[in-house]
Structure formats: structure tokens, C-alpha cells
Coordinates of C-alpha atoms (C1' of nucleotides) in Angstrom, one line a residue:
Chain A
M217 CA 37.9 -19.9 -36.8
P218 CA 35.3 -20.7 -34.1
R219 CA 31.6 -20.5 -33.9
T220 CA 30.2 -17.7 -36.1
A221 CA 27.2 -15.5 -36.1
D222 CA 25.7 -12.8 -38.4
H223 CA 26.9 -9.7 -36.7
D224 CA 24.8 -7.2 -38.6
Q225 CA 21.7 -9.3 -38.3
R226 CA 22.1 -9.5 -34.5
R227 CA 22.6 -5.7 -34.2
R228 CA 19.6 -5.1 -36.3
Q229 CA 17.6 -7.4 -34.1
I230 CA 18.6 -5.4 -31.1
A231 CA 17.9 -2.1 -32.8
D232 CA 14.4 -3.4 -33.7
A233 CA 13.8 -4.3 -30.1
V234 CA 14.9 -0.9 -29.0
C235 CA 12.5 0.8 -31.4
A236 CA 9.6 -1.4 -30.3
L237 CA 10.3 -0.6 -26.7
I238 CA 10.5 3.1 -27.4
S239 CA 7.3 3.1 -29.5
D240 CA 5.4 1.1 -26.9
H241 CA 6.6 2.5 -23.6
G242 CA 8.9 5.5 -24.3
L243 CA 12.6 6.0 -24.3
D244 CA 12.8 5.9 -20.5
A245 CA 11.5 2.4 -20.5
V246 CA 14.5 1.2 -22.6
T247 CA 16.9 -0.6 -20.4
V248 CA 19.5 -3.1 -21.4
A249 CA 17.7 -5.9 -19.6
R250 CA 14.3 -5.1 -21.2
T251 CA 15.9 -4.7 -24.6
A252 CA 17.6 -8.1 -24.2
A253 CA 14.3 -9.7 -23.2
A254 CA 12.4 -8.1 -26.1
A255 CA 15.1 -9.3 -28.5
G256 CA 14.9 -12.7 -27.1
M257 CA 18.5 -12.9 -25.8
S258 CA 20.5 -12.4 -22.7
V259 CA 21.9 -9.2 -21.2
G260 CA 25.4 -10.5 -21.8
L261 CA 24.8 -10.9 -25.5
V262 CA 23.6 -7.4 -25.9
Q263 CA 26.8 -6.3 -24.2
H264 CA 28.7 -8.5 -26.6
Y265 CA 27.4 -6.5 -29.5
F266 CA 27.3 -3.0 -27.9
R267 CA 29.9 -2.0 -25.4
T268 CA 27.6 0.5 -23.8
K269 CA 24.0 1.4 -23.7
D270 CA 24.7 4.7 -25.5
D271 CA 26.3 2.8 -28.4
M272 CA 23.2 0.7 -28.6
L273 CA 20.9 3.7 -28.7
L274 CA 23.1 5.5 -31.2
H275 CA 23.0 2.4 -33.5
A276 CA 19.2 2.2 -33.2
F277 CA 18.8 5.8 -34.1
T278 CA 21.2 5.5 -37.0
T279 CA 19.3 2.5 -38.3
V280 CA 15.8 4.2 -38.2
S281 CA 17.2 7.4 -39.7
A282 CA 18.7 5.5 -42.5
R283 CA 15.5 3.6 -43.1
I284 CA 13.5 6.8 -43.3
R285 CA 16.0 8.4 -45.5
D286 CA 16.2 5.5 -47.9
R287 CA 12.5 5.4 -48.2
A288 CA 12.4 9.0 -49.2
E289 CA 15.3 8.8 -51.6
G290 CA 13.9 5.6 -53.1
H291 CA 10.6 7.4 -53.8
I292 CA 12.4 10.2 -55.5
R293 CA 14.7 8.0 -57.5
Q294 CA 11.8 5.8 -58.7
G295 CA 9.8 8.9 -59.6
T296 CA 12.5 10.5 -61.7
E297 CA 13.1 7.2 -63.4
H298 CA 9.5 7.0 -64.4
R299 CA 9.6 10.6 -65.5
R300 CA 6.7 11.5 -63.3
P301 CA 5.9 15.2 -62.6
I302 CA 8.1 16.3 -59.8
A303 CA 5.3 18.0 -57.9
R304 CA 3.5 14.6 -57.7
V305 CA 6.6 12.8 -56.4
M306 CA 7.2 15.4 -53.8
A307 CA 3.6 15.2 -52.6
E308 CA 4.2 11.5 -52.0
V309 CA 7.5 12.0 -50.3
M310 CA 6.0 14.6 -47.9
A311 CA 3.0 12.4 -47.2
E312 CA 5.5 9.6 -46.4
F313 CA 6.6 11.6 -43.4
L314 CA 3.2 12.2 -41.8
P315 CA 2.1 9.8 -39.0
L316 CA -1.2 8.9 -40.6
D317 CA -1.2 5.2 -40.1
E318 CA -0.1 3.3 -37.1
E319 CA 3.1 2.2 -38.6
R320 CA 4.3 5.7 -39.2
R321 CA 3.0 6.8 -35.9
A322 CA 5.3 4.3 -34.3
E323 CA 8.2 5.5 -36.3
Y324 CA 7.4 9.0 -35.5
R325 CA 7.3 8.3 -31.8
V326 CA 10.8 6.8 -32.1
A327 CA 12.1 9.7 -34.1
L328 CA 10.7 12.2 -31.7
A329 CA 12.0 10.4 -28.6
F330 CA 15.5 10.4 -30.0
A331 CA 15.2 14.0 -31.0
G332 CA 14.4 14.9 -27.5
R333 CA 17.4 13.0 -26.2
A334 CA 19.6 14.5 -28.9
L335 CA 19.3 17.8 -27.0
D336 CA 22.1 16.6 -24.7
A337 CA 23.7 13.8 -26.7
P338 CA 25.9 15.3 -29.5
A339 CA 26.2 11.9 -31.3
L340 CA 22.5 11.6 -31.6
A341 CA 22.1 15.3 -32.5
E342 CA 24.6 14.8 -35.4
V343 CA 22.6 11.9 -36.8
D344 CA 19.4 14.0 -36.6
A345 CA 21.0 17.0 -38.2
E346 CA 22.5 14.9 -41.0
T347 CA 19.3 13.3 -42.0
A348 CA 17.6 16.7 -42.0
R349 CA 20.3 18.2 -44.1
R350 CA 20.1 15.4 -46.6
L351 CA 16.4 15.6 -46.9
R352 CA 16.5 19.3 -47.5
R353 CA 19.3 18.9 -50.0
D354 CA 17.2 16.3 -51.9
V355 CA 14.2 18.6 -51.9
A356 CA 16.3 21.5 -53.1
R357 CA 17.6 19.3 -55.9
A358 CA 14.1 18.3 -56.9
V359 CA 13.0 22.0 -57.1
H360 CA 16.1 22.7 -59.1
N361 CA 15.3 19.9 -61.5
G362 CA 11.8 21.3 -61.7
K363 CA 13.2 24.3 -63.5
E364 CA 14.6 22.3 -66.3
C365 CA 11.3 20.7 -67.2
G366 CA 9.2 23.8 -66.7
E367 CA 7.4 23.0 -63.5
V368 CA 9.3 25.7 -61.5
D369 CA 9.8 29.3 -62.3
P370 CA 13.5 29.7 -63.4
D371 CA 13.9 32.7 -61.1
L372 CA 13.0 30.8 -57.9
D373 CA 15.7 30.1 -55.5
P374 CA 15.6 26.4 -54.6
W375 CA 16.9 26.7 -51.1
P376 CA 14.3 28.8 -49.4
A377 CA 11.7 26.7 -51.2
A378 CA 13.2 23.6 -49.8
V379 CA 13.3 25.0 -46.3
R380 CA 9.7 25.9 -46.6
L381 CA 8.6 22.5 -47.9
T382 CA 10.5 20.6 -45.3
A383 CA 9.4 22.9 -42.5
V384 CA 5.7 22.4 -43.3
T385 CA 6.2 18.7 -43.6
E386 CA 7.8 18.5 -40.2
G387 CA 5.3 20.9 -38.6
L388 CA 2.4 19.1 -40.1
A389 CA 3.7 15.8 -38.9
M390 CA 3.7 17.2 -35.3
Q391 CA 0.2 18.5 -35.6
V392 CA -1.1 15.2 -37.1
Y393 CA 0.5 13.3 -34.3
R394 CA -0.9 15.4 -31.5
D395 CA -4.4 15.5 -32.9
G396 CA -4.5 11.9 -33.8
A397 CA -3.4 10.8 -30.4
G398 CA -6.1 12.4 -28.3
G399 CA -9.5 11.6 -29.8
A400 CA -10.8 10.8 -33.3
E401 CA -8.6 8.0 -34.6
G402 CA -9.6 4.5 -33.6
G403 CA -11.8 3.6 -36.5
G404 CA -10.0 4.9 -39.6
A405 CA -12.5 7.4 -40.8
G406 CA -11.1 10.2 -38.7
G407 CA -7.6 9.3 -39.9
E408 CA -8.6 9.5 -43.5
A409 CA -10.3 12.8 -43.0
A410 CA -7.1 14.1 -41.5
A411 CA -5.1 12.6 -44.4
A412 CA -7.3 14.5 -46.9
H413 CA -7.0 17.6 -44.9
C414 CA -3.2 17.3 -44.8
A415 CA -3.0 16.5 -48.5
S416 CA -4.8 19.8 -49.3
V417 CA -2.4 21.7 -47.1
I418 CA 0.6 20.1 -48.8
E419 CA -1.0 20.6 -52.2
A420 CA -1.3 24.3 -51.5
E421 CA 2.3 24.5 -50.4
L422 CA 3.5 22.7 -53.4
A423 CA 1.4 24.8 -55.7
S424 CA 3.3 27.9 -54.5
V425 CA 6.6 26.3 -55.7
F426 CA 5.7 24.2 -58.7
T427 CA 3.8 26.8 -60.6
G428 CA 4.2 25.4 -64.1
E429 CA 3.2 22.4 -66.0
C430 CA 5.7 19.6 -66.8
R431 CA 6.2 20.2 -70.5
Q432 CA 9.2 18.1 -71.2
Y433 CA 8.2 14.6 -70.0
A434 CA 4.9 12.8 -70.4
D435 CA 3.4 11.1 -67.3
A436 CA 4.2 7.5 -66.9
P437 CA 1.5 5.1 -68.3
S438 CA 0.6 3.3 -65.0
Chain B
M170 CA -2.6 29.7 11.9
P171 CA 1.0 28.8 11.8
R172 CA 4.0 29.9 9.8
T173 CA 3.0 30.9 6.3
A174 CA 4.8 31.0 2.9
D175 CA 3.9 32.2 -0.6
H176 CA 2.8 28.9 -2.1
D177 CA 2.8 30.0 -5.8
Q178 CA 6.1 31.8 -5.5
R179 CA 7.7 28.6 -4.1
R180 CA 6.3 26.5 -6.9
R181 CA 7.4 28.9 -9.5
Q182 CA 10.8 28.9 -8.0
I183 CA 11.0 25.1 -8.3
A184 CA 9.6 25.2 -11.9
D185 CA 12.3 27.7 -12.8
A186 CA 15.0 25.4 -11.4
V187 CA 13.6 22.5 -13.4
C188 CA 13.7 24.5 -16.6
A189 CA 17.2 25.7 -15.9
L190 CA 18.3 22.1 -15.4
I191 CA 16.6 20.9 -18.5
S192 CA 18.1 23.6 -20.6
D193 CA 21.6 23.1 -19.2
H194 CA 21.8 19.3 -18.9
G195 CA 18.7 17.8 -20.4
L196 CA 15.6 16.2 -18.9
D197 CA 17.4 13.1 -17.7
A198 CA 19.6 15.3 -15.5
V199 CA 16.5 16.5 -13.6
T200 CA 16.4 14.7 -10.3
V201 CA 14.5 15.9 -7.2
A202 CA 17.8 16.3 -5.4
R203 CA 19.4 18.4 -8.1
T204 CA 16.3 20.5 -8.5
A205 CA 16.2 21.2 -4.8
A206 CA 19.9 22.2 -4.9
A207 CA 19.3 24.5 -7.9
A208 CA 16.3 26.1 -6.3
G209 CA 18.3 26.6 -3.1
M210 CA 16.2 24.4 -0.8
S211 CA 16.0 20.9 0.6
V212 CA 14.7 17.8 -0.9
G213 CA 12.0 17.7 1.7
L214 CA 10.7 21.1 0.8
V215 CA 10.3 20.1 -2.8
Q216 CA 8.3 17.1 -1.7
H217 CA 6.3 19.5 0.5
Y218 CA 5.1 21.3 -2.6
F219 CA 4.9 18.5 -5.1
R220 CA 3.8 15.0 -3.9
T221 CA 5.7 13.3 -6.7
K222 CA 8.4 14.1 -9.3
D223 CA 5.8 13.8 -12.1
D224 CA 3.7 16.4 -10.4
M225 CA 6.7 18.7 -10.4
L226 CA 7.5 18.2 -14.0
L227 CA 3.9 18.6 -15.0
H228 CA 3.7 21.9 -13.2
A229 CA 7.0 23.1 -14.8
F230 CA 5.7 22.2 -18.2
T231 CA 2.4 23.9 -17.6
T232 CA 4.2 27.0 -16.4
V233 CA 6.4 27.3 -19.5
S234 CA 3.6 26.6 -21.8
A235 CA 1.5 29.3 -20.2
R236 CA 4.4 31.7 -20.5
I237 CA 4.9 31.1 -24.2
R238 CA 1.1 31.2 -24.8
D239 CA 0.7 34.5 -22.9
R240 CA 3.6 36.1 -24.8
A241 CA 2.0 35.2 -28.2
E242 CA -1.5 36.2 -27.1
G243 CA -0.2 39.5 -25.6
H244 CA 1.6 40.2 -28.9
I245 CA -1.7 39.7 -30.8
R246 CA -3.8 41.7 -28.4
Q247 CA -1.4 44.6 -28.4
G248 CA -1.2 44.5 -32.2
T249 CA -5.0 44.6 -32.6
E250 CA -5.3 47.4 -30.1
H251 CA -2.8 49.5 -32.0
R252 CA -4.7 48.7 -35.2
R253 CA -1.5 47.4 -36.9
P254 CA -1.7 45.3 -40.1
I255 CA -2.5 41.7 -39.1
A256 CA 0.2 40.3 -41.4
R257 CA 2.8 42.3 -39.5
V258 CA 1.6 41.2 -36.1
M259 CA 1.6 37.6 -37.3
A260 CA 5.2 37.9 -38.6
E261 CA 6.3 39.0 -35.1
V262 CA 4.4 36.2 -33.4
M263 CA 5.9 33.6 -35.6
A264 CA 9.4 35.0 -35.2
E265 CA 8.8 34.8 -31.4
F266 CA 8.7 31.1 -31.7
L267 CA 12.0 30.7 -33.5
P268 CA 15.1 29.9 -31.3
L269 CA 17.2 32.7 -32.8
D270 CA 18.7 34.1 -29.6
E271 CA 20.0 32.2 -26.6
E272 CA 17.0 32.8 -24.5
R273 CA 14.6 31.3 -27.0
R274 CA 17.0 28.5 -27.6
A275 CA 16.8 27.6 -23.9
E276 CA 13.1 27.8 -24.0
Y277 CA 13.0 25.6 -27.1
R278 CA 15.2 23.0 -25.5
V279 CA 12.8 22.8 -22.6
A280 CA 9.7 22.6 -24.8
L281 CA 11.3 19.9 -27.0
A282 CA 12.4 17.9 -24.0
F283 CA 8.9 17.9 -22.6
A284 CA 7.5 17.0 -26.0
G285 CA 9.7 14.0 -26.1
R286 CA 8.6 12.8 -22.7
A287 CA 4.9 13.6 -23.5
L288 CA 5.0 10.6 -25.8
D289 CA 4.3 8.3 -22.9
A290 CA 3.0 10.8 -20.3
P291 CA -0.6 11.6 -21.1
A292 CA -0.8 14.5 -18.7
L293 CA 2.1 16.2 -20.5
A294 CA 0.7 15.4 -23.9
E295 CA -2.5 17.1 -23.0
V296 CA -0.7 20.3 -22.0
D297 CA 1.2 20.2 -25.2
A298 CA -1.8 19.5 -27.4
E299 CA -3.8 22.2 -25.6
T300 CA -1.2 24.9 -26.2
A301 CA -0.9 23.9 -29.9
R302 CA -4.7 24.0 -30.2
R303 CA -4.9 27.5 -28.7
L304 CA -2.2 28.8 -30.9
R305 CA -3.8 27.5 -34.0
R306 CA -7.1 28.9 -32.9
D307 CA -5.6 32.3 -32.4
V308 CA -4.0 32.2 -35.8
A309 CA -7.2 31.2 -37.4
R310 CA -9.0 34.0 -35.7
A311 CA -6.3 36.4 -36.9
V312 CA -6.8 35.2 -40.5
H313 CA -10.5 35.5 -40.1
N314 CA -10.2 39.1 -38.8
G315 CA -8.0 39.8 -41.8
K316 CA -11.0 39.3 -44.0
E317 CA -12.9 42.1 -42.4
C318 CA -10.2 44.6 -43.0
G319 CA -9.3 43.5 -46.5
E320 CA -6.0 41.8 -45.9
V321 CA -7.3 38.3 -46.6
D322 CA -9.4 37.0 -49.5
P323 CA -12.9 36.6 -48.3
D324 CA -13.1 33.1 -49.9
L325 CA -10.1 31.8 -48.0
D326 CA -10.8 29.2 -45.3
P327 CA -9.0 30.3 -42.2
W328 CA -8.4 26.8 -40.8
P329 CA -6.1 25.3 -43.4
A330 CA -4.3 28.6 -43.5
A331 CA -3.8 28.5 -39.8
V332 CA -2.6 24.9 -40.0
R333 CA -0.1 25.9 -42.6
L334 CA 1.2 28.9 -40.8
T335 CA 1.7 27.1 -37.5
A336 CA 3.3 24.2 -39.3
V337 CA 5.9 26.2 -41.0
T338 CA 6.6 28.0 -37.8
E339 CA 7.1 24.8 -35.8
G340 CA 9.1 23.2 -38.6
L341 CA 11.2 26.3 -39.1
A342 CA 11.9 26.4 -35.4
M343 CA 13.3 22.8 -35.6
Q344 CA 15.5 23.6 -38.5
V345 CA 16.9 26.8 -36.9
Y346 CA 17.6 24.9 -33.7
R347 CA 19.4 22.1 -35.5
D348 CA 21.5 24.3 -37.7
G349 CA 22.3 26.8 -35.0
A350 CA 23.5 24.1 -32.7
G351 CA 26.2 22.6 -34.9
G352 CA 28.4 25.2 -36.3
A353 CA 27.9 28.8 -37.3
E354 CA 26.4 30.6 -34.3
G355 CA 28.9 31.8 -31.7
G356 CA 29.4 35.3 -32.8
G357 CA 26.0 36.6 -33.8
A358 CA 26.6 37.3 -37.5
G359 CA 25.6 33.8 -38.4
G360 CA 22.5 34.0 -36.2
E361 CA 21.4 37.3 -37.8
A362 CA 21.9 35.9 -41.2
A363 CA 19.7 32.9 -40.2
A364 CA 17.2 35.4 -38.8
A365 CA 17.0 37.3 -42.1
H366 CA 16.7 34.0 -43.9
C367 CA 13.8 32.8 -41.7
A368 CA 12.1 36.1 -42.0
S369 CA 12.0 35.8 -45.8
V370 CA 10.5 32.3 -45.6
I371 CA 7.9 33.5 -43.1
E372 CA 7.2 36.5 -45.2
A373 CA 6.7 34.3 -48.3
E374 CA 4.3 32.1 -46.4
L375 CA 2.4 35.1 -45.0
A376 CA 2.1 36.6 -48.4
S377 CA 0.3 33.6 -49.7
V378 CA -2.4 34.1 -47.0
F379 CA -2.5 37.9 -46.5
T380 CA -2.9 38.8 -50.2
G381 CA -4.5 42.2 -49.8
E382 CA -3.7 45.6 -48.2
C383 CA -5.2 46.7 -44.9
R384 CA -7.7 49.3 -46.1
Q385 CA -9.7 49.9 -43.0
Y386 CA -7.2 50.9 -40.4
A387 CA -4.1 53.1 -40.7
D388 CA -0.8 51.8 -39.3
A389 CA 0.0 53.0 -35.8
P390 CA 2.1 56.1 -35.6
S391 CA 5.2 54.7 -33.7
Chain C
dT235 C1' 2.7 31.6 27.4
dT236 C1' 1.3 27.8 25.1
dG237 C1' -0.4 24.8 21.9
dA238 C1' -1.2 23.8 17.2
dT239 C1' -0.1 23.9 12.6
dA240 C1' 2.6 24.5 8.7
dA241 C1' 7.3 25.3 6.7
dC242 C1' 11.3 23.1 6.3
dC243 C1' 15.4 19.8 6.9
dG244 C1' 18.3 15.5 6.7
dT245 C1' 18.6 10.8 6.1
dA246 C1' 17.2 6.0 5.6
dT247 C1' 15.2 2.8 2.6
dC248 C1' 14.7 0.2 -1.3
dA249 C1' 14.4 -0.6 -6.1
dG250 C1' 16.3 -0.4 -10.5
dC251 C1' 19.9 0.7 -13.4
dG252 C1' 24.4 -0.1 -16.2
dT253 C1' 28.3 -2.6 -16.3
dA254 C1' 32.0 -6.1 -15.0
dC255 C1' 33.1 -10.6 -14.9
dG256 C1' 33.5 -15.7 -14.7
dG257 C1' 31.7 -19.4 -16.8
dT258 C1' 29.7 -22.7 -20.6
dA259 C1' 28.7 -24.3 -25.2
dA260 C1' 29.7 -24.7 -29.9
dA261 C1' 32.1 -24.6 -34.2
dA262 C1' 36.2 -24.1 -37.0
dA263 C1' 41.2 -25.4 -37.5
dC264 C1' 44.5 -28.8 -37.0
Chain D
dG20 C1' 40.1 -35.6 -30.7
dT21 C1' 42.1 -31.5 -29.2
dT22 C1' 42.6 -26.7 -29.2
dT23 C1' 41.3 -22.2 -29.9
dT24 C1' 38.3 -18.7 -30.6
dT25 C1' 33.9 -16.8 -30.4
dA26 C1' 28.9 -16.8 -29.2
dC27 C1' 26.4 -16.6 -25.4
dC28 C1' 24.6 -16.8 -20.4
dG29 C1' 23.7 -15.5 -15.5
dT30 C1' 24.8 -12.9 -11.7
dA31 C1' 27.1 -9.9 -8.6
dC32 C1' 28.4 -5.2 -7.7
dG33 C1' 28.3 -0.3 -7.2
dC34 C1' 25.6 3.5 -7.7
dT35 C1' 21.9 6.7 -8.1
dG36 C1' 17.2 7.8 -7.9
dA37 C1' 12.4 8.6 -5.9
dT38 C1' 10.1 8.4 -1.9
dA39 C1' 9.0 7.8 3.3
dC40 C1' 9.6 9.5 7.5
dG41 C1' 10.9 11.6 12.0
dG42 C1' 12.5 15.7 13.7
dT43 C1' 13.1 21.0 14.1
dT44 C1' 11.8 25.8 13.8
dA45 C1' 8.8 29.6 13.1
dT46 C1' 4.4 31.8 13.3
dC47 C1' -0.4 32.6 14.7
dA48 C1' -4.5 31.9 17.7
dA49 C1' -6.1 31.5 22.2

DNA sequence: TTGATAACCGTATCAGCGTACGGTAAAAAC
DNA sequence: GTTTTTACCGTACGCTGATACGGTTATCAA
């Protein structure tokens, strides 16, 4: 066998370049040539790993979606392992989706750009829908689990609750992004005020679902 | 003075063509040539009314944003004139934003496409932010008015409430769009089930803000 | 009637895009 | 070393897009 290279590593490298370009200059600025330059390779090599530009974009979107998903699921898994109150874990997961620092803002820009293009690109739309479905499913599961330990009213239907919680999260993310873009930001004080503000909204929303105390498990020590 | 033409009518005609193209084939499919064809005129005439393509898109976005805004504000105005319970009026306004029928779906596609492009087009972003601000302001006002007639707890801060209500609306719109796109839809039964489902979520959300009965005004006769 | 001005058209121009393709270098197998 | 397969490069090609521009027609003022 001839000369070898780490296929996945290369593809990730390209996907990262795509994301950086989108975040910095928008999806329209993503060309194969620019992507290659940003990834520090030639146009031909990009073609070697992705037959078409659409393949490249799809892989980039799949990658970021997976990253976001994993972060959320990891949060949940760790929370349940440590037997922490579900409402607390959910608060963290929801906050994870808000573009409050520059890193999440970048990620949000990428996600939104792809969401826009997904309107007439079924493959992208499917990825988008799938991640949304999984998130909603996870939240619904969390609410359901909340019943068993007494945080949630046993008569509450988990599905509408999950829909509500994911909806406020997404909607809040949009508002945070729009407001943060225009003016305040810059220093950090404005951002933190916004964070506190959001936290209170999320808290209010969670309080309408997680109405009881966690009676079965004690909070983790640290 | 020479040959005259209705300037605003022409510009609206072009904006409509842009929106139709976006809704049918996405923002990337919008070219000056195609827009001209869709509007039934020549490329040169489009240029006569818009110096650049960006001007054209900006005007189109401004137009649709204004339309959406006016519809919402009209709803509110009419509701307050008829002395209807504020919670009912808000429910209608929020439902107005959900892409439940094909008309709103088309509008939603246009709005989302522009939102995506707004990420690196400050002029578009400003329009987007402005409409969001105004909507939130109107909702906050409605909540505030709710205090005077007894529908809202006097101690409730209208601003976080408005943020919550607009956030769920936006988030719900996204979910409705994504789910409706993939499978069910088609007939209308699925869509109506989704509508009922959404209504219950909105109702739950409104119930957590409008906790009292409207004691000052009677409901309108018809 | 006759300019003058604005509405309107069609096309040329030029840049930037995605992709095809021929070529080179390197590493594994023998 | 030779061969073979793959990683990788640079460029040429075809196409499409936005914009520039010169020309034509219709209307109003004089």
C-alpha cells in the first residue's frame, strides 16, 4: 500500500476551515478555493476528500451538529451520573445553547447560516431536523425522569413541556444574538447582564415544569 | 416632464418577485435576471429602480418585515378597540407567526433566508433587529396594559414576560416549520393537529403571564 | 412640433465560481 | 530498486452572475 494519510483528520481540518469562513465572512464567502487556502492545502486536495462542494458543506454541517449534540448529551449524562437535580442540569444545557460568549456566537452564526441554506437543500434540512428531534427527545426524557424523583408533577405530559423548553431556548438564542450584535457587548459587562437576564427567563420557564423538589437523590458534594 | 411611472408600485412588484423566488427556490436562486423575468420586466428596468442587487434585497426584506409587523400591530389595535381580553388577542398574534398554512410557510422561508444572510449584511441585520425590537415592545406594552384591567399580576415585570413570549413564538415557529417540512403535512389533518398542539403550548405560556380575569371590560359581542 | 427627460430594453464585459484533468512526489509492497 | 497506489498540486475550462452602457420609446412642457 502506498502513501497514507489520516482521512478523518483531513476532513475535519476542512470542516473547521469551512466553519471559520462562515463565522467570519458568511456562507456566501465559502468557496472551494478559499476553504483550501484557510485549511492550508490546495484546491485539488479538497476535491480529493470531497467530490463536490455540497458534499463538503454537508459534512461540515454534520460535524458541527454532532459537536453541539454531543456537548448537550454529555452534560445530561454527567448530570444524571452525579445524581444532580434535573432542573439544574437542564438549566445548564439550555444555557449552553445561548450565544453569550464569542465562541458560542461563532457556533451560532454557523448553525444559522446552515439553517438558512437548509431551506432549499434537503440533505442539510434533514441534519437540522434530526438534531432538533434528538434534543427534544432528550429533554422529554429528562422531564419524564423528573417524575420518578419527584421534581415533576406525575400528571404532566413530557412532550408539550419539551416542546416549550426547546422553543424558548431557541427563541432566546435568537434574541440574544440579535441584541448582542448591535450595541452593548464589547467589554463583557453587557454580556453578563444579558446572561443574568436570560438565566432568569430560563429559570422561570423551568419552574413551570419542575415544580417539585428532588426527594430521591441528594445533591452531589462538589 | 417626461413619461411617468408609479415608482412605489414598480418597486413593490420587484420585491414581490424576489420573495416569490426566495420562497420557491431559495435566496441563492435570486439573480437580477431571474427577478426581472419573474416580475415581467427587463434587467435594465430593475437596475433603473435599484442601483445594486443588495439595494434590491434590502428593499424586499424591508417590505416583508413591514408587512408582518403591520399585521401584528393591526391585530393588536383591533383587539384593543373591541375591548377583547388581552390574552386572547395575544394568542392570535402569536399564532399569526407560526407557519401553519402554506402562505405563512412561504413567508417564513423568506424571513429565515434573509435572517441567514443578515449574518454578514449589517443593513439586513438592522431591519431584522428592528422588527424584533418592535414586536417585543408591543408585547411588553400588552402585558403592561393587562395589569390595568386585571389580567396580569401588578407585580409582574412586563419585560422578561415579553422576552419569554416572543421567544417561545419564534422557537415554536422553527419547530413547526421543520416538522411540517419533512413528513406529515400534505393533506391538512396533520397540519391541524400540529395547530392544536401549538395552541396548547401557547396557551400554557400565556396562562403563566395572564393569570387573572379581565374584570374591567366585557368581551366584544361578535 | 419639438426638445427634453424619464421609462425601458438588450447586450457586452468582466470577474469569480465549481469542477475536470494531467502531472508530481512519496511511501508501501515486492 | 522497481512498481504501484495514493496523496497532493496547479491550472485550464465552461459557465453564470452583477454591472455598465448605448440605444429606443413615450410623455410632458414650451
